[in-house]
Amino acid sequence: MYLEQDCRFLAAGADPEPARLVIVGAPMDFTVSFRTGTREGPRHIRLVSAGLEEYSPELDRQLDEVAFADWGDVVMQPGRVAGSLGRIAEVLRPLYRAGKIPLLLGGEHLVSLPAIEEAARVYPDLAVLHFDAHADLRHEYLGETLSHATVMRRVCEIIGAGNLYQFGIRSGTREEFAFAREHCHLYRRCEAPQLQELVQRLAGRPVYISLDIDVLDPAFAPGTGTPEPGGIEPRTLFEALYQLAGLQVVGLDIVEVCPVYDPSGATSILAAKLVREAVLLWAPPR
Ligand code: MN
Ligand code: MN
């Protein structure tokens, strides 16, 4: 396995065997369109997680009560996109096959592609919930079909565009929005009634959640490569996750945290808290 580990997420064990939810880092940032640095995301999210409590008052649950582990980072092949994505797929494949829930820490958004592709192999009926400022639906970007700007278009090719649900999207080309209008479900905001309807519609179906940190307003999450003004606030995103509690989540990711653009560390802390709440929501009791 192409894995390395220096520090672990708050209260996480190292052994994926007894865990049902397994954190895996994917420190890749080779295809970003604007500013690099998301490869430092997984490390920083783990480091600052030490500042959080293990207990969530919102969920009345704490980390030592759930079966989760942190398996470390996938060792990337710098500059080699396909090779690195292949390594992510190889690390995640046995987790899905064993019925475990991977929680991938990016890294740029392209790392979600192998995670979703492997999930769809095990769960052919997969639906994807995508929270992002950007549609990520370009067919290609600067001649490349594998990019963080094209990731959801590639996902559409795997699961069918009708199974992609996007929230918070406020940036993209005219073509991307036209594609989304015709084929997917794109919501420019992140509002409770739409989410409620979605929860009912997807009841019993396997769901993958992909969370690009830039769905949040740059005022709250400036530590990201392509910040986009006019975003939602953290409270809205936490409430959205709590609303999704009943879904059968089979995999998820938090991507595009770029610590170098946020010397306060607040973006990484926000990401770490999202990770904690996701672990408490979807890792079963020990
Ligand atoms: Mn994205
Ligand atoms: Mn984005």
XYZ file of N, CA, C and O in Angstrom, residues 126-227:
408
model
N -25.120 4.523 -7.034
C -24.577 5.634 -6.250
C -25.128 7.000 -6.691
O -25.218 7.298 -7.880
N -25.467 7.839 -5.721
C -25.760 9.258 -5.970
C -24.647 10.078 -5.316
O -24.082 9.672 -4.300
N -24.326 11.234 -5.916
C -23.262 12.096 -5.373
C -23.852 13.446 -4.987
O -24.540 14.088 -5.787
N -23.575 13.857 -3.755
C -23.935 15.203 -3.282
C -22.668 16.036 -3.273
O -21.683 15.659 -2.637
N -22.720 17.163 -3.967
C -21.511 17.955 -4.186
C -21.736 19.370 -3.659
O -22.598 20.093 -4.163
N -20.971 19.752 -2.643
C -21.048 21.113 -2.092
C -19.811 21.866 -2.570
O -18.678 21.438 -2.332
N -20.002 23.008 -3.241
C -18.871 23.685 -3.879
C -19.322 25.082 -4.304
O -20.506 25.321 -4.524
N -18.359 26.015 -4.434
C -18.660 27.282 -5.095
C -18.718 27.094 -6.608
O -19.416 27.815 -7.314
N -17.956 26.123 -7.091
C -17.750 25.921 -8.533
C -18.483 24.677 -9.020
O -18.539 23.667 -8.304
N -18.984 24.751 -10.255
C -19.705 23.617 -10.810
C -18.766 22.445 -11.096
O -19.173 21.285 -11.037
N -17.497 22.727 -11.422
C -16.513 21.671 -11.758
C -17.023 20.754 -12.861
O -16.747 19.554 -12.856
N -17.771 21.341 -13.817
C -18.406 20.539 -14.872
C -17.793 20.776 -16.252
O -18.371 20.382 -17.263
N -16.616 21.442 -16.300
C -15.989 21.633 -17.615
C -15.681 20.283 -18.239
O -15.281 19.346 -17.532
N -15.842 20.221 -19.573
C -15.437 18.982 -20.244
C -13.921 18.845 -20.215
O -13.382 17.765 -20.009
N -13.228 19.962 -20.422
C -11.773 19.959 -20.310
C -11.308 21.330 -19.857
O -12.041 22.317 -19.956
N -10.112 21.394 -19.300
C -9.572 22.672 -18.872
C -8.144 22.784 -19.395
O -7.299 21.937 -19.075
N -7.892 23.800 -20.233
C -6.592 23.988 -20.879
C -6.110 22.698 -21.551
O -4.944 22.326 -21.452
N -7.053 22.015 -22.190
C -6.693 20.807 -22.940
C -6.634 19.543 -22.105
O -6.398 18.461 -22.638
N -6.846 19.661 -20.798
C -6.777 18.484 -19.926
C -8.182 18.058 -19.498
O -8.978 18.882 -19.060
N -8.451 16.768 -19.606
C -9.759 16.278 -19.150
C -9.721 15.911 -17.660
O -10.770 15.793 -17.039
N -8.506 15.731 -17.111
C -8.379 15.444 -15.672
C -7.884 16.691 -14.965
O -6.708 17.044 -15.054
N -8.787 17.385 -14.255
C -8.451 18.646 -13.595
C -9.445 18.856 -12.465
O -10.539 18.273 -12.480
N -9.091 19.707 -11.516
C -10.073 19.973 -10.458
C -11.264 20.767 -11.003
O -12.296 20.829 -10.363
N -11.111 21.335 -12.214
C -12.219 22.064 -12.842
C -13.142 21.155 -13.662
O -14.188 21.590 -14.141
N -12.742 19.889 -13.829
C -13.538 18.961 -14.651
C -14.070 17.779 -13.840
O -14.744 16.912 -14.388
N -13.753 17.747 -12.546
C -13.956 16.498 -11.786
C -15.413 16.033 -11.787
O -15.692 14.835 -11.952
N -16.363 16.956 -11.659
C -17.762 16.515 -11.585
C -18.303 16.113 -12.964
O -19.240 15.323 -13.044
N -17.690 16.639 -14.030
C -18.069 16.176 -15.364
C -17.665 14.709 -15.542
O -18.420 13.893 -16.078
N -16.463 14.382 -15.047
C -16.007 12.980 -15.109
C -16.912 12.106 -14.218
O -17.217 10.972 -14.565
N -17.306 12.648 -13.082
C -18.205 11.905 -12.187
C -19.534 11.622 -12.901
O -20.078 10.521 -12.811
N -20.040 12.614 -13.657
C -21.283 12.421 -14.427
C -21.151 11.246 -15.388
O -22.090 10.481 -15.597
N -19.961 11.107 -15.981
C -19.752 10.013 -16.939
C -19.786 8.656 -16.248
O -20.063 7.640 -16.870
N -19.477 8.639 -14.951
C -19.443 7.373 -14.205
C -20.825 7.033 -13.653
O -21.312 5.914 -13.820
N -21.474 7.998 -13.009
C -22.732 7.683 -12.296
C -23.979 8.123 -13.068
O -25.092 7.786 -12.673
N -23.787 8.867 -14.176
C -24.932 9.457 -14.872
C -25.241 10.809 -14.266
O -25.381 10.938 -13.038
N -25.344 11.833 -15.132
C -25.474 13.210 -14.643
C -26.715 13.403 -13.772
O -26.733 14.251 -12.881
N -27.749 12.602 -14.000
C -28.984 12.723 -13.223
C -28.821 12.312 -11.767
O -29.713 12.543 -10.949
N -27.684 11.688 -11.443
C -27.433 11.264 -10.062
C -26.489 12.202 -9.318
O -26.004 11.875 -8.248
N -26.227 13.371 -9.932
C -25.365 14.372 -9.284
C -26.226 15.529 -8.765
O -27.008 16.121 -9.523
N -26.076 15.843 -7.483
C -26.812 16.929 -6.837
C -25.795 17.928 -6.306
O -24.950 17.580 -5.482
N -25.855 19.180 -6.792
C -24.850 20.183 -6.443
C -25.478 21.320 -5.644
O -26.535 21.830 -6.006
N -24.771 21.749 -4.604
C -25.289 22.813 -3.732
C -24.259 23.925 -3.554
O -23.059 23.655 -3.450
N -24.741 25.154 -3.511
C -23.868 26.299 -3.251
C -23.118 26.809 -4.458
O -22.250 27.672 -4.339
N -23.458 26.306 -5.647
C -22.688 26.596 -6.864
C -22.955 28.032 -7.330
O -24.092 28.409 -7.618
N -21.909 28.830 -7.407
C -22.065 30.236 -7.810
C -20.993 30.667 -8.790
O -20.793 31.864 -9.029
N -20.273 29.715 -9.378
C -19.221 30.057 -10.324
C -19.054 28.943 -11.353
O -19.116 27.760 -11.013
N -18.861 29.385 -12.607
C -18.663 28.421 -13.689
C -18.880 29.124 -15.008
O -19.212 30.317 -15.047
N -18.713 28.403 -16.100
C -18.944 28.991 -17.418
C -20.430 28.865 -17.770
O -21.163 28.083 -17.165
N -20.852 29.629 -18.773
C -22.231 29.517 -19.261
C -22.530 28.074 -19.680
O -23.599 27.542 -19.413
N -21.526 27.433 -20.307
C -21.705 26.053 -20.772
C -21.919 25.089 -19.594
O -22.740 24.177 -19.675
N -21.169 25.319 -18.521
C -21.336 24.429 -17.359
C -22.740 24.551 -16.777
O -23.369 23.545 -16.439
N -23.218 25.789 -16.652
C -24.561 25.970 -16.093
C -25.626 25.414 -17.027
O -26.625 24.842 -16.576
N -25.408 25.534 -18.347
C -26.362 24.978 -19.311
C -26.370 23.453 -19.200
O -27.435 22.820 -19.203
N -25.180 22.862 -19.077
C -25.076 21.405 -18.927
C -25.819 20.954 -17.664
O -26.583 19.983 -17.676
N -25.568 21.694 -16.568
C -26.197 21.323 -15.292
C -27.717 21.435 -15.388
O -28.449 20.568 -14.902
N -28.197 22.527 -16.015
C -29.651 22.709 -16.141
C -30.279 21.552 -16.893
O -31.345 21.062 -16.543
N -29.572 21.095 -17.918
C -30.145 20.054 -18.763
C -30.038 18.664 -18.134
O -30.919 17.825 -18.306
N -28.914 18.418 -17.435
C -28.625 17.028 -17.043
C -28.577 16.750 -15.546
O -28.874 15.637 -15.127
N -28.115 17.705 -14.726
C -27.923 17.394 -13.291
C -28.927 18.165 -12.451
O -29.891 18.715 -12.969
N -28.671 18.213 -11.161
C -29.503 18.983 -10.236
C -28.589 20.000 -9.577
O -27.826 19.640 -8.681
N -28.634 21.250 -10.030
C -27.746 22.278 -9.488
C -28.553 23.303 -8.697
O -29.539 23.847 -9.198
N -28.143 23.525 -7.454
C -28.762 24.550 -6.611
C -27.712 25.605 -6.309
O -26.628 25.282 -5.849
N -28.039 26.871 -6.555
C -27.052 27.921 -6.320
C -26.899 28.197 -4.832
O -25.888 28.708 -4.388
N -27.882 27.795 -4.054
C -27.787 27.994 -2.612
C -27.798 26.637 -1.902
O -27.746 25.600 -2.547
N -27.862 26.691 -0.611
C -27.809 25.463 0.182
C -28.905 25.601 1.224
O -28.668 26.052 2.339
N -30.136 25.271 0.825
C -31.283 25.588 1.662
C -32.011 24.332 2.136
O -32.097 23.327 1.424
N -32.542 24.461 3.344
C -33.149 23.315 4.023
C -34.258 22.619 3.219
O -34.280 21.391 3.158
N -35.192 23.346 2.569
C -36.279 22.628 1.878
C -35.774 21.709 0.755
O -36.243 20.580 0.615
N -34.789 22.199 -0.023
C -34.230 21.363 -1.097
C -33.531 20.131 -0.520
O -33.637 19.021 -1.034
N -32.796 20.363 0.572
C -32.079 19.240 1.191
C -33.065 18.222 1.756
O -32.865 17.017 1.652
N -34.155 18.729 2.331
C -35.165 17.843 2.904
C -35.778 16.955 1.830
O -35.924 15.745 2.002
N -36.079 17.563 0.689
C -36.647 16.807 -0.429
C -35.666 15.749 -0.913
O -36.028 14.615 -1.232
N -34.388 16.145 -0.939
C -33.339 15.239 -1.399
C -33.202 14.040 -0.460
O -33.046 12.898 -0.905
N -33.253 14.313 0.839
C -33.129 13.231 1.821
C -34.237 12.206 1.591
O -34.010 10.993 1.645
N -35.445 12.695 1.297
C -36.549 11.763 1.043
C -36.327 11.001 -0.261
O -36.521 9.800 -0.331
N -35.844 11.717 -1.281
C -35.664 11.095 -2.580
C -34.570 10.025 -2.562
O -34.651 9.020 -3.262
N -33.520 10.263 -1.779
C -32.364 9.352 -1.775
C -32.420 8.323 -0.642
O -31.450 7.595 -0.434
N -33.532 8.259 0.059
C -33.650 7.316 1.182
C -33.326 5.900 0.715
O -33.859 5.436 -0.294
N -32.431 5.247 1.420
C -32.100 3.857 1.106
C -31.062 3.683 0.011
O -30.576 2.585 -0.228
N -30.710 4.788 -0.667
C -29.717 4.670 -1.747
C -28.326 5.002 -1.228
O -28.165 5.860 -0.361
N -27.269 4.362 -1.783
C -25.910 4.730 -1.380
C -25.557 6.131 -1.864
O -25.858 6.498 -3.014
N -24.952 6.910 -0.982
C -24.657 8.310 -1.278
C -23.193 8.607 -0.968
O -22.662 8.168 0.051
N -22.554 9.354 -1.849
C -21.203 9.866 -1.617
C -21.305 11.386 -1.488
O -21.953 12.045 -2.308
N -20.673 11.953 -0.462
C -20.710 13.406 -0.256
C -19.337 13.994 -0.540
O -18.341 13.590 0.073
N -19.270 14.947 -1.466
C -18.012 15.617 -1.793
C -18.119 17.087 -1.396
O -18.960 17.830 -1.901
N -17.213 17.489 -0.498
C -17.347 18.812 0.101
C -16.111 19.655 -0.220
O -15.030 19.408 0.334
N -16.253 20.570 -1.142
C -15.172 21.513 -1.470
C -15.302 22.682 -0.492
O -16.348 23.330 -0.425
N -14.230 22.953 0.256
C -14.298 23.941 1.341
C -14.675 25.332 0.809
O -15.197 26.171 1.551
N -14.452 25.586 -0.506
C -14.753 26.920 -1.037
C -16.249 27.164 -1.236
O -16.646 28.252 -1.673
N -17.078 26.182 -0.903
C -18.521 26.444 -0.874
C -18.822 27.515 0.186
O -19.772 28.285 0.062
N -17.965 27.565 1.210
C -18.103 28.586 2.251
C -17.611 29.925 1.736
O -16.733 29.995 0.867
N -18.123 30.984 2.288
C -17.658 32.312 1.895
C -16.186 32.481 2.283
O -15.769 32.008 3.347
N -15.393 33.160 1.435
C -13.977 33.366 1.768
C -13.758 34.102 3.091
O -12.666 34.019 3.671
N -14.776 34.791 3.577
C -14.639 35.433 4.889
C -14.436 34.392 5.990
O -13.762 34.654 6.975
N -15.025 33.212 5.806
C -14.925 32.152 6.817
C -13.846 31.139 6.470
O -13.303 30.491 7.355
N -13.591 30.968 5.173
C -12.630 29.947 4.729
C -11.726 30.528 3.641
O -11.802 30.126 2.480
N -10.841 31.459 4.019
C -9.953 32.056 3.022
C -8.840 31.107 2.559
O -8.243 31.330 1.513
N -8.594 30.055 3.330
C -7.493 29.147 3.015
C -7.881 28.133 1.970
O -8.062 26.954 2.231
N -8.003 28.621 0.727
C -8.362 27.747 -0.388
C -7.806 28.358 -1.670
O -7.547 29.555 -1.724
N -7.621 27.530 -2.696
C -6.908 27.968 -3.894
C -7.701 28.900 -4.789
O -7.148 29.803 -5.404
N -9.013 28.712 -4.869
C -9.849 29.522 -5.763
C -11.064 30.050 -4.988
O -12.186 29.589 -5.185
N -10.818 31.025 -4.090
C -11.932 31.553 -3.285
C -12.952 32.271 -4.157
O -12.588 32.912 -5.140
